[in-house]
GROMACS .gro file of C-alpha atoms in nm:
model
  458
    1MET     CA    1  -9.895   2.468 -15.872
    2SER     CA    2  -9.984   2.643 -15.548
    3VAL     CA    3  -9.749   2.920 -15.467
    4SER     CA    4  -9.740   3.013 -15.051
    5THR     CA    5  -9.795   3.385 -14.935
    6ALA     CA    6  -9.739   3.537 -14.618
    7ALA     CA    7  -9.923   3.577 -14.421
    8VAL     CA    8 -10.006   3.979 -14.488
    9ALA     CA    9 -10.037   3.903 -14.856
   10PRO     CA   10  -9.722   4.132 -14.980
   11SER     CA   11  -9.793   4.420 -15.286
   12VAL     CA   12  -9.722   4.313 -15.590
   13CYS     CA   13  -9.538   4.634 -15.649
   14ALA     CA   14  -9.183   4.738 -15.537
   15PRO     CA   15  -9.179   4.847 -15.193
   16LEU     CA   16  -8.891   5.088 -15.307
   17PRO     CA   17  -8.917   5.243 -15.644
   18VAL     CA   18  -8.615   5.215 -15.896
   19LEU     CA   19  -8.463   5.336 -16.268
   20GLY     CA   20  -8.537   5.139 -16.521
   21GLY     CA   21  -8.926   5.016 -16.417
   22ASP     CA   22  -9.021   5.148 -16.767
   23VAL     CA   23  -8.736   5.069 -16.957
   24THR     CA   24  -8.841   4.834 -17.231
   25VAL     CA   25  -8.595   4.581 -17.437
   26PRO     CA   26  -8.644   4.398 -17.751
   27LEU     CA   27  -8.700   4.062 -17.831
   28VAL     CA   28  -8.552   3.837 -18.074
   29THR     CA   29  -8.940   3.671 -18.130
   30GLY     CA   30  -9.057   4.061 -18.215
   31GLY     CA   31  -9.200   4.345 -18.038
   32GLU     CA   32  -9.050   4.466 -17.681
   33VAL     CA   33  -9.136   4.383 -17.339
   34ALA     CA   34  -9.051   4.542 -16.996
   35TYR     CA   35  -8.687   4.471 -16.883
   36ALA     CA   36  -8.700   4.233 -16.593
   37ALA     CA   37  -8.392   4.324 -16.402
   38LEU     CA   38  -8.280   4.056 -16.169
   39ASP     CA   39  -7.901   4.027 -16.129
   40TYR     CA   40  -7.947   4.271 -15.859
   41ALA     CA   41  -7.637   4.051 -15.687
   42ALA     CA   42  -7.390   4.173 -15.957
   43SER     CA   43  -7.498   4.561 -15.969
   44ALA     CA   44  -7.872   4.621 -15.800
   45PRO     CA   45  -8.045   4.921 -15.999
   46ALA     CA   46  -8.023   5.288 -15.840
   47LEU     CA   47  -8.323   5.375 -15.640
   48GLN     CA   48  -8.494   5.655 -15.749
   49ARG     CA   49  -8.461   5.796 -15.389
   50VAL     CA   50  -8.096   5.770 -15.466
   51TRP     CA   51  -8.140   5.935 -15.793
   52ASP     CA   52  -8.330   6.270 -15.661
   53ASP     CA   53  -8.133   6.330 -15.400
   54VAL     CA   54  -7.786   6.300 -15.618
   55ALA     CA   55  -7.962   6.551 -15.890
   56ALA     CA   56  -8.075   6.833 -15.623
   57TYR     CA   57  -7.717   6.802 -15.458
   58ALA     CA   58  -7.516   6.772 -15.795
   59PRO     CA   59  -7.618   7.219 -15.857
   60TYR     CA   60  -7.413   7.253 -15.540
   61TYR     CA   61  -7.107   7.011 -15.624
   62GLY     CA   62  -6.760   7.132 -15.519
   63SER     CA   63  -6.395   7.038 -15.393
   64VAL     CA   64  -6.404   6.812 -15.040
   65HIS     CA   65  -6.186   6.906 -14.736
   66ARG     CA   66  -6.019   7.251 -14.734
   67GLY     CA   67  -6.223   7.474 -14.959
   68ALA     CA   68  -6.310   7.828 -14.822
   69GLY     CA   69  -6.620   7.867 -15.065
   70TYR     CA   70  -6.933   7.771 -14.980
   71LEU     CA   71  -7.008   7.524 -15.192
   72SER     CA   72  -6.697   7.358 -15.083
   73GLN     CA   73  -6.789   7.396 -14.750
   74LEU     CA   74  -7.144   7.283 -14.855
   75SER     CA   75  -7.011   6.956 -14.966
   76THR     CA   76  -6.773   6.905 -14.717
   77ASP     CA   77  -7.069   6.912 -14.482
   78LEU     CA   78  -7.216   6.672 -14.717
   79PHE     CA   79  -6.953   6.437 -14.720
   80GLU     CA   80  -6.888   6.381 -14.353
   81ASN     CA   81  -7.266   6.357 -14.257
   82ALA     CA   82  -7.263   6.074 -14.496
   83ARG     CA   83  -7.002   5.948 -14.304
   84ARG     CA   84  -7.202   5.974 -13.999
   85THR     CA   85  -7.508   5.800 -14.155
   86VAL     CA   86  -7.349   5.520 -14.322
   87ALA     CA   87  -7.180   5.478 -13.934
   88GLY     CA   88  -7.572   5.504 -13.828
   89PHE     CA   89  -7.692   5.224 -14.059
   90LEU     CA   90  -7.422   5.018 -13.962
   91ASP     CA   91  -7.471   5.046 -13.596
   92CYS     CA   92  -7.113   5.091 -13.563
   93ARG     CA   93  -6.889   5.189 -13.206
   94ALA     CA   94  -6.814   5.485 -13.091
   95ASP     CA   95  -6.487   5.494 -13.169
   96ASP     CA   96  -6.475   5.280 -13.508
   97GLN     CA   97  -6.378   5.432 -13.804
   98LEU     CA   98  -6.519   5.450 -14.140
   99VAL     CA   99  -6.313   5.447 -14.494
  100PHE     CA  100  -6.530   5.574 -14.806
  101THR     CA  101  -6.350   5.355 -15.091
  102ARG     CA  102  -6.457   5.234 -15.420
  103SER     CA  103  -6.633   4.877 -15.359
  104THR     CA  104  -6.599   4.595 -15.122
  105THR     CA  105  -6.305   4.478 -15.313
  106ASP     CA  106  -6.136   4.734 -15.268
  107SER     CA  107  -6.239   4.801 -14.875
  108LEU     CA  108  -6.087   4.435 -14.843
  109ASN     CA  109  -5.769   4.543 -14.990
  110LEU     CA  110  -5.749   4.786 -14.796
  111LEU     CA  111  -5.764   4.588 -14.494
  112ALA     CA  112  -5.514   4.341 -14.606
  113ALA     CA  113  -5.231   4.627 -14.661
  114ALA     CA  114  -5.316   4.706 -14.295
  115LEU     CA  115  -5.269   4.380 -14.184
  116PRO     CA  116  -5.015   4.350 -13.922
  117ALA     CA  117  -4.654   4.238 -13.991
  118GLY     CA  118  -4.716   3.819 -13.925
  119CYS     CA  119  -5.111   3.853 -13.959
  120GLN     CA  120  -5.281   3.509 -14.028
  121VAL     CA  121  -5.600   3.479 -14.220
  122PHE     CA  122  -5.881   3.206 -14.219
  123VAL     CA  123  -6.081   3.217 -14.529
  124PHE     CA  124  -6.376   2.958 -14.627
  125GLU     CA  125  -6.325   2.859 -14.996
  126THR     CA  126  -6.695   2.977 -15.057
  127GLU     CA  127  -6.617   3.329 -15.052
  128HIS     CA  128  -6.683   3.569 -15.344
  129HIS     CA  129  -6.335   3.641 -15.494
  130ALA     CA  130  -6.313   4.028 -15.331
  131SER     CA  131  -6.256   3.835 -15.009
  132LEU     CA  132  -6.115   3.527 -15.111
  133LEU     CA  133  -5.796   3.688 -15.324
  134PRO     CA  134  -5.671   4.001 -15.122
  135TRP     CA  135  -5.481   3.850 -14.877
  136ARG     CA  136  -5.233   3.652 -15.083
  137ASP     CA  137  -4.922   3.839 -14.925
  138ALA     CA  138  -5.016   3.724 -14.581
  139ARG     CA  139  -5.004   3.375 -14.442
  140VAL     CA  140  -5.336   3.253 -14.548
  141THR     CA  141  -5.554   2.929 -14.447
  142TYR     CA  142  -5.813   2.819 -14.649
  143LEU     CA  143  -6.083   2.636 -14.510
  144ASP     CA  144  -6.282   2.384 -14.726
  145ALA     CA  145  -6.689   2.465 -14.770
  146PRO     CA  146  -6.887   2.332 -14.472
  147ARG     CA  147  -7.200   2.193 -14.537
  148THR     CA  148  -7.408   2.329 -14.230
  149PRO     CA  149  -7.368   2.628 -14.008
  150ASP     CA  150  -7.248   2.431 -13.767
  151GLN     CA  151  -7.016   2.223 -13.968
  152ALA     CA  152  -6.835   2.592 -14.053
  153VAL     CA  153  -6.823   2.724 -13.653
  154GLN     CA  154  -6.665   2.382 -13.609
  155THR     CA  155  -6.401   2.438 -13.868
  156LEU     CA  156  -6.306   2.770 -13.773
  157GLU     CA  157  -6.257   2.682 -13.413
  158ARG     CA  158  -6.036   2.388 -13.538
  159ALA     CA  159  -5.822   2.598 -13.763
  160LEU     CA  160  -5.770   2.871 -13.495
  161ALA     CA  161  -5.708   2.641 -13.231
  162ALA     CA  162  -5.454   2.479 -13.433
  163ARG     CA  163  -5.296   2.796 -13.551
  164THR     CA  164  -4.921   2.841 -13.592
  165VAL     CA  165  -4.722   2.960 -13.338
  166SER     CA  166  -4.489   3.297 -13.383
  167ILE     CA  167  -4.106   3.320 -13.302
  168GLU     CA  168  -4.175   3.494 -13.001
  169GLY     CA  169  -4.374   3.218 -12.867
  170GLY     CA  170  -4.740   3.389 -12.913
  171HIS     CA  171  -4.979   3.303 -13.148
  172GLY     CA  172  -4.963   3.681 -13.308
  173PRO     CA  173  -5.222   3.867 -13.488
  174ALA     CA  174  -5.493   3.681 -13.667
  175LEU     CA  175  -5.764   3.776 -13.908
  176VAL     CA  176  -6.092   3.610 -14.010
  177CYS     CA  177  -6.262   3.652 -14.329
  178VAL     CA  178  -6.655   3.579 -14.411
  179THR     CA  179  -6.937   3.687 -14.615
  180GLY     CA  180  -7.281   3.712 -14.460
  181ALA     CA  181  -7.452   3.597 -14.723
  182SER     CA  182  -7.348   3.416 -15.020
  183ASN     CA  183  -7.344   3.542 -15.338
  184VAL     CA  184  -7.401   3.174 -15.524
  185THR     CA  185  -7.657   3.039 -15.291
  186GLY     CA  186  -7.752   3.408 -15.096
  187GLU     CA  187  -7.779   3.183 -14.802
  188LEU     CA  188  -7.678   3.308 -14.454
  189TRP     CA  189  -7.387   3.267 -14.272
  190PRO     CA  190  -7.322   3.203 -13.895
  191VAL     CA  191  -7.177   3.534 -13.813
  192ARG     CA  192  -7.203   3.597 -13.474
  193GLU     CA  193  -7.111   3.280 -13.376
  194LEU     CA  194  -6.850   3.258 -13.592
  195ALA     CA  195  -6.732   3.629 -13.441
  196ALA     CA  196  -6.720   3.481 -13.115
  197THR     CA  197  -6.494   3.186 -13.166
  198ALA     CA  198  -6.235   3.434 -13.343
  199HIS     CA  199  -6.293   3.658 -13.045
  200ALA     CA  200  -6.234   3.343 -12.843
  201HIS     CA  201  -5.922   3.260 -12.992
  202GLY     CA  202  -5.762   3.606 -12.995
  203ALA     CA  203  -5.828   3.655 -13.391
  204ARG     CA  204  -6.060   3.937 -13.542
  205ILE     CA  205  -6.309   3.904 -13.784
  206VAL     CA  206  -6.430   4.069 -14.110
  207LEU     CA  207  -6.755   4.069 -14.240
  208ASP     CA  208  -6.814   4.099 -14.636
  209ALA     CA  209  -7.133   4.224 -14.630
  210ALA     CA  210  -7.171   4.336 -14.989
  211GLN     CA  211  -7.484   4.082 -15.066
  212LEU     CA  212  -7.636   4.107 -14.711
  213ALA     CA  213  -7.655   4.503 -14.652
  214PRO     CA  214  -7.931   4.557 -14.930
  215HIS     CA  215  -8.151   4.257 -14.738
  216HIS     CA  216  -8.098   4.238 -14.406
  217PRO     CA  217  -7.983   4.486 -14.086
  218VAL     CA  218  -7.623   4.470 -14.021
  219SER     CA  219  -7.505   4.554 -13.689
  220VAL     CA  220  -7.171   4.588 -13.641
  221ARG     CA  221  -7.225   4.587 -13.211
  222ASP     CA  222  -7.466   4.315 -13.233
  223LEU     CA  223  -7.261   4.046 -13.456
  224ASP     CA  224  -6.964   4.196 -13.309
  225VAL     CA  225  -6.748   4.229 -13.581
  226ASP     CA  226  -6.402   4.397 -13.608
  227TRP     CA  227  -6.500   4.542 -13.950
  228VAL     CA  228  -6.749   4.552 -14.229
  229ALA     CA  229  -6.704   4.606 -14.571
  230PHE     CA  230  -6.993   4.645 -14.897
  231SER     CA  231  -7.065   4.816 -15.198
  232GLY     CA  232  -7.251   5.086 -15.295
  233HIS     CA  233  -7.373   4.953 -15.626
  234LYS     CA  234  -7.494   4.631 -15.453
  235LEU     CA  235  -7.704   4.886 -15.216
  236TYR     CA  236  -7.870   5.103 -15.478
  237ALA     CA  237  -7.639   5.342 -15.520
  238PRO     CA  238  -7.381   5.399 -15.789
  239PHE     CA  239  -7.109   5.637 -15.893
  240GLY     CA  240  -6.915   5.374 -15.730
  241SER     CA  241  -6.806   5.412 -15.409
  242GLY     CA  242  -6.776   5.128 -15.083
  243VAL     CA  243  -6.730   5.141 -14.791
  244LEU     CA  244  -6.467   4.970 -14.471
  245ALA     CA  245  -6.582   5.074 -14.111
  246GLY     CA  246  -6.435   4.935 -13.788
  247ARG     CA  247  -6.144   4.888 -13.556
  248ALA     CA  248  -5.912   5.224 -13.561
  249ASP     CA  249  -5.611   5.061 -13.451
  250TRP     CA  250  -5.455   4.855 -13.782
  251LEU     CA  251  -5.586   5.139 -13.969
  252ARG     CA  252  -5.421   5.408 -13.799
  253ALA     CA  253  -5.109   5.177 -13.740
  254ALA     CA  254  -5.075   5.067 -14.133
  255ASP     CA  255  -4.888   5.303 -14.395
  256PRO     CA  256  -5.169   5.498 -14.642
  257TYR     CA  257  -5.333   5.239 -14.856
  258LEU     CA  258  -5.236   5.563 -15.137
  259ALA     CA  259  -5.000   5.793 -15.061
  260GLY     CA  260  -5.117   6.129 -15.162
  261GLY     CA  261  -5.294   6.456 -15.065
  262GLY     CA  262  -5.588   6.433 -14.807
  263ALA     CA  263  -5.376   6.137 -14.645
  264SER     CA  264  -5.103   6.349 -14.561
  265ARG     CA  265  -5.122   6.655 -14.231
  266LYS     CA  266  -4.765   6.772 -14.275
  267VAL     CA  267  -4.545   6.744 -14.497
  268THR     CA  268  -4.182   6.865 -14.485
  269ARG     CA  269  -3.815   6.907 -14.679
  270ARG     CA  270  -3.501   6.716 -14.521
  271GLU     CA  271  -3.193   6.879 -14.558
  272ASP     CA  272  -3.081   6.564 -14.780
  273GLY     CA  273  -3.344   6.602 -15.041
  274GLY     CA  274  -3.599   6.376 -14.917
  275VAL     CA  275  -3.910   6.473 -14.756
  276ASP     CA  276  -4.080   6.375 -14.428
  277VAL     CA  277  -4.471   6.298 -14.410
  278GLU     CA  278  -4.702   6.336 -14.087
  279TRP     CA  279  -4.999   6.148 -14.194
  280HIS     CA  280  -5.379   6.181 -14.068
  281ASP     CA  281  -5.487   5.977 -13.809
  282SER     CA  282  -5.897   5.956 -13.891
  283ALA     CA  283  -6.018   5.787 -14.218
  284ALA     CA  284  -5.835   6.070 -14.416
  285ARG     CA  285  -5.561   5.870 -14.392
  286HIS     CA  286  -5.697   5.595 -14.641
  287GLU     CA  287  -5.862   5.851 -14.849
  288ALA     CA  288  -5.595   6.037 -15.041
  289GLY     CA  289  -5.725   6.252 -15.334
  290SER     CA  290  -6.029   6.411 -15.417
  291PRO     CA  291  -6.323   6.208 -15.256
  292ASN     CA  292  -6.633   6.070 -15.432
  293VAL     CA  293  -6.830   6.231 -15.277
  294ILE     CA  294  -7.126   6.218 -15.495
  295GLY     CA  295  -7.071   5.811 -15.466
  296ALA     CA  296  -7.022   5.831 -15.036
  297TYR     CA  297  -7.403   6.061 -15.062
  298SER     CA  298  -7.559   5.840 -15.252
  299ILE     CA  299  -7.445   5.532 -15.042
  300ALA     CA  300  -7.606   5.776 -14.730
  301SER     CA  301  -7.938   5.791 -14.888
  302ALA     CA  302  -7.979   5.449 -14.960
  303CYS     CA  303  -7.902   5.403 -14.610
  304LYS     CA  304  -8.185   5.623 -14.503
  305ALA     CA  305  -8.446   5.489 -14.763
  306LEU     CA  306  -8.406   5.172 -14.661
  307THR     CA  307  -8.398   5.238 -14.298
  308GLU     CA  308  -8.727   5.434 -14.380
  309ALA     CA  309  -8.879   5.167 -14.536
  310GLY     CA  310  -8.803   4.906 -14.273
  311PHE     CA  311  -8.640   4.621 -14.299
  312ASP     CA  312  -8.872   4.394 -14.155
  313THR     CA  313  -9.112   4.492 -14.420
  314LEU     CA  314  -8.875   4.416 -14.682
  315VAL     CA  315  -8.741   4.122 -14.534
  316ALA     CA  316  -9.098   3.938 -14.519
  317ARG     CA  317  -9.159   4.060 -14.891
  318GLU     CA  318  -8.815   3.930 -15.023
  319ARG     CA  319  -8.905   3.605 -14.836
  320HIS     CA  320  -9.210   3.618 -15.011
  321LEU     CA  321  -9.046   3.638 -15.329
  322ILE     CA  322  -8.793   3.372 -15.257
  323ALA     CA  323  -9.055   3.115 -15.201
  324GLU     CA  324  -9.202   3.171 -15.540
  325VAL     CA  325  -8.899   3.151 -15.689
  326ARG     CA  326  -8.778   2.850 -15.528
  327GLU     CA  327  -9.113   2.665 -15.614
  328GLY     CA  328  -9.188   2.771 -15.880
  329LEU     CA  329  -8.815   2.620 -15.987
  330ALA     CA  330  -8.883   2.316 -15.811
  331ASP     CA  331  -9.190   2.210 -15.996
  332VAL     CA  332  -8.958   2.190 -16.309
  333PRO     CA  333  -8.732   1.817 -16.258
  334GLU     CA  334  -8.459   1.958 -16.491
  335VAL     CA  335  -8.374   2.248 -16.244
  336ARG     CA  336  -8.110   2.178 -15.944
  337ILE     CA  337  -8.080   2.450 -15.696
  338LEU     CA  338  -7.765   2.487 -15.582
  339SER     CA  339  -7.708   2.493 -15.204
  340LEU     CA  340  -7.408   2.440 -14.946
  341PHE     CA  341  -7.699   2.450 -14.622
  342GLY     CA  342  -7.980   2.300 -14.744
  343ASP     CA  343  -8.342   2.393 -14.864
  344ASP     CA  344  -8.447   2.491 -14.545
  345ALA     CA  345  -8.179   2.720 -14.437
  346PRO     CA  346  -8.227   3.149 -14.421
  347ARG     CA  347  -8.134   3.313 -14.759
  348VAL     CA  348  -8.132   3.655 -14.938
  349GLY     CA  349  -8.275   3.689 -15.283
  350VAL     CA  350  -8.007   3.536 -15.440
  351ILE     CA  351  -8.051   3.171 -15.575
  352SER     CA  352  -7.836   2.970 -15.833
  353PHE     CA  353  -7.892   2.667 -16.063
  354VAL     CA  354  -7.874   2.459 -16.320
  355VAL     CA  355  -8.087   2.297 -16.599
  356GLU     CA  356  -8.008   1.966 -16.732
  357GLY     CA  357  -7.985   1.943 -17.059
  358TRP     CA  358  -7.868   2.284 -17.110
  359ASN     CA  359  -7.559   2.460 -17.104
  360SER     CA  360  -7.590   2.756 -16.829
  361SER     CA  361  -7.492   3.063 -17.075
  362HIS     CA  362  -7.697   2.912 -17.359
  363PHE     CA  363  -8.010   2.930 -17.128
  364ALA     CA  364  -7.927   3.274 -16.974
  365ALA     CA  365  -7.864   3.386 -17.333
  366ALA     CA  366  -8.260   3.272 -17.381
  367LEU     CA  367  -8.416   3.430 -17.099
  368SER     CA  368  -8.257   3.772 -17.209
  369ALA     CA  369  -8.321   3.712 -17.591
  370GLU     CA  370  -8.680   3.591 -17.574
  371TYR     CA  371  -8.829   3.729 -17.258
  372GLY     CA  372  -8.594   4.016 -17.164
  373ILE     CA  373  -8.493   3.897 -16.824
  374GLY     CA  374  -8.169   3.972 -16.701
  375VAL     CA  375  -7.968   3.721 -16.516
  376ARG     CA  376  -7.609   3.575 -16.483
  377ASP     CA  377  -7.437   3.297 -16.598
  378GLY     CA  378  -7.108   3.155 -16.483
  379LEU     CA  379  -6.920   3.121 -16.223
  380PHE     CA  380  -6.974   3.428 -16.009
  381CYS     CA  381  -6.635   3.552 -15.925
  382ALA     CA  382  -6.656   3.247 -15.701
  383HIS     CA  383  -6.525   2.978 -15.868
  384PRO     CA  384  -6.421   2.737 -15.579
  385LEU     CA  385  -6.743   2.792 -15.445
  386VAL     CA  386  -6.880   2.689 -15.802
  387ARG     CA  387  -6.689   2.438 -15.878
  388THR     CA  388  -6.719   2.271 -15.568
  389LEU     CA  389  -7.132   2.289 -15.542
  390LEU     CA  390  -7.097   2.143 -15.932
  391GLY     CA  391  -6.819   1.928 -15.919
  392THR     CA  392  -7.043   1.629 -15.962
  393ALA     CA  393  -7.292   1.765 -16.259
  394PRO     CA  394  -7.277   1.549 -16.547
  395GLU     CA  395  -7.125   1.706 -16.918
  396THR     CA  396  -7.381   1.986 -17.005
  397GLN     CA  397  -7.540   2.037 -17.317
  398GLY     CA  398  -7.618   2.267 -17.522
  399GLU     CA  399  -7.535   2.499 -17.877
  400CYS     CA  400  -7.331   2.766 -17.612
  401GLY     CA  401  -7.007   2.695 -17.449
  402ALA     CA  402  -6.971   2.789 -17.087
  403PRO     CA  403  -6.781   3.142 -17.062
  404GLU     CA  404  -6.577   3.038 -16.805
  405ALA     CA  405  -6.473   2.678 -16.903
  406ALA     CA  406  -6.122   2.619 -16.969
  407PRO     CA  407  -5.994   2.378 -17.287
  408GLY     CA  408  -6.081   2.039 -17.218
  409GLU     CA  409  -6.290   2.105 -16.864
  410LYS     CA  410  -6.636   2.053 -16.825
  411SER     CA  411  -6.874   2.314 -16.868
  412LEU     CA  412  -6.896   2.402 -16.483
  413ASN     CA  413  -7.113   2.683 -16.480
  414ALA     CA  414  -7.486   2.777 -16.360
  415ILE     CA  415  -7.736   3.090 -16.390
  416ARG     CA  416  -7.777   3.289 -16.075
  417VAL     CA  417  -8.114   3.497 -16.015
  418SER     CA  418  -8.115   3.797 -15.776
  419PHE     CA  419  -8.369   4.021 -15.693
  420GLY     CA  420  -8.460   4.267 -15.367
  421ALA     CA  421  -8.638   4.560 -15.258
  422GLY     CA  422  -8.653   4.772 -15.609
  423THR     CA  423  -8.859   4.383 -15.804
  424PRO     CA  424  -9.197   4.398 -15.884
  425ASP     CA  425  -9.393   4.055 -15.893
  426GLU     CA  426  -9.416   4.024 -16.198
  427HIS     CA  427  -9.086   4.014 -16.286
  428VAL     CA  428  -9.034   3.723 -16.033
  429ASN     CA  429  -9.310   3.560 -16.249
  430ARG     CA  430  -9.265   3.618 -16.563
  431PHE     CA  431  -8.876   3.445 -16.497
  432VAL     CA  432  -9.086   3.162 -16.323
  433HIS     CA  433  -9.288   3.107 -16.678
  434ALA     CA  434  -8.978   3.152 -16.891
  435VAL     CA  435  -8.771   2.877 -16.668
  436ARG     CA  436  -9.093   2.627 -16.730
  437GLU     CA  437  -9.157   2.755 -17.089
  438LEU     CA  438  -8.743   2.713 -17.245
  439VAL     CA  439  -8.719   2.359 -17.039
  440THR     CA  440  -9.106   2.209 -17.154
  441GLN     CA  441  -9.019   2.381 -17.540
  442GLY     CA  442  -8.707   2.499 -17.568
  443ALA     CA  443  -8.593   2.796 -17.743
  444LYS     CA  444  -8.766   2.964 -18.037
  445TRP     CA  445  -8.468   3.110 -18.165
  446ARG     CA  446  -8.096   2.923 -18.227
  447TYR     CA  447  -7.781   3.053 -18.096
  448ARG     CA  448  -7.409   3.056 -18.102
  449THR     CA  449  -7.077   3.128 -17.936
  450GLU     CA  450  -6.913   3.452 -18.004
  451ASP     CA  451  -6.639   3.627 -17.821
  452GLY     CA  452  -6.687   3.380 -17.526
  453ARG     CA  453  -7.083   3.445 -17.456
  454CYS     CA  454  -7.369   3.299 -17.580
  455VAL     CA  455  -7.603   3.486 -17.846
  456PRO     CA  456  -7.902   3.466 -18.087
  457ALA     CA  457  -7.796   3.422 -18.443
  458VAL     CA  458  -7.833   3.610 -18.707
   0.00000   0.00000   0.00000
């Protein structure tokens, strides 16, 4: 097979070093091999830069806000500087508010809790559960999966034009939630066009950038979105932190997401025995408790590293890797790549596929046990989308059952390979070789189902 290359040959080394590159794992066939981490869409490895920055700060760790001691003041400055760094990375507007959360899921649940009364929410069925499910207490319209970017815009246009009228006679507040890049297909969504459509109908829009931010620049101003949410663990920054950034008015008007210290400006006892609370208007309103300063700092460190590396360089190299994988899989007739928008759609380094004659759980287990390659199998916390993409798939075969399959249901699950700025060429080349060898020669080992997972038989 002839593999295409970019105009300028990319480096075979990853442009941003990550932890774990020297980790070896045992193979069931004997010996060990360097682990190929190709599950970035779930959690990307930590950047070495992030780890080094956190290690340098760790001896100076202290309580954030209100502490009189030197380390507390230093940690507070670090935390608030991290907020400014991340806001700059997202190109936020001057009056936007940036709240540190636990994850994308946490960010979108926070926004869901801050929706004005009577707000209607519009969300495509293609969303990750983090952006599909938080709105269940609101009036939600679920939109069918589009098959082109233009169809996505048209679908939203029709839905917003038909939205119900409130008791007061107007349409009332509305929110559109959309992903920037699919966690299943990797395809980029027409965010700017969807934002324009939302605003033309008086609605606001929140961008789930969990899969977009690690691969492409995200500008709140340029995309004209009202909020953006993402997770540190997908942006090469562990320690359980996330971000919600955008318009401050709904956040200021809402009760705190969590009630407690830090969110309150003033608390007084009433004569009747109760308490009166004056809440902060700043981001602290929704950051009750001791802030995760290391998580926030790690995100800021990752933002700096990605910015300094240059997204133009990172995107160009990732396109090379995407071409390597897609062309390698296309060379195997038994492989079907999943897509909503078609082969020519722009995408990030996330590719899902099924293999004829294999259950996806079995195939993924063989990649791990026999080749030292870590991928993901299942429905990827995007069940409606994957079921739509696999709805016409035949009954799958294999020694192991699908972990997501209900009794009597077809084994509807897929395999996902994902990569990014820390992926060396060797990992991608090994993956393509392993797929071809497994399909043509079969697995070298027997496998069985244990606790819903496919594992090597012993």
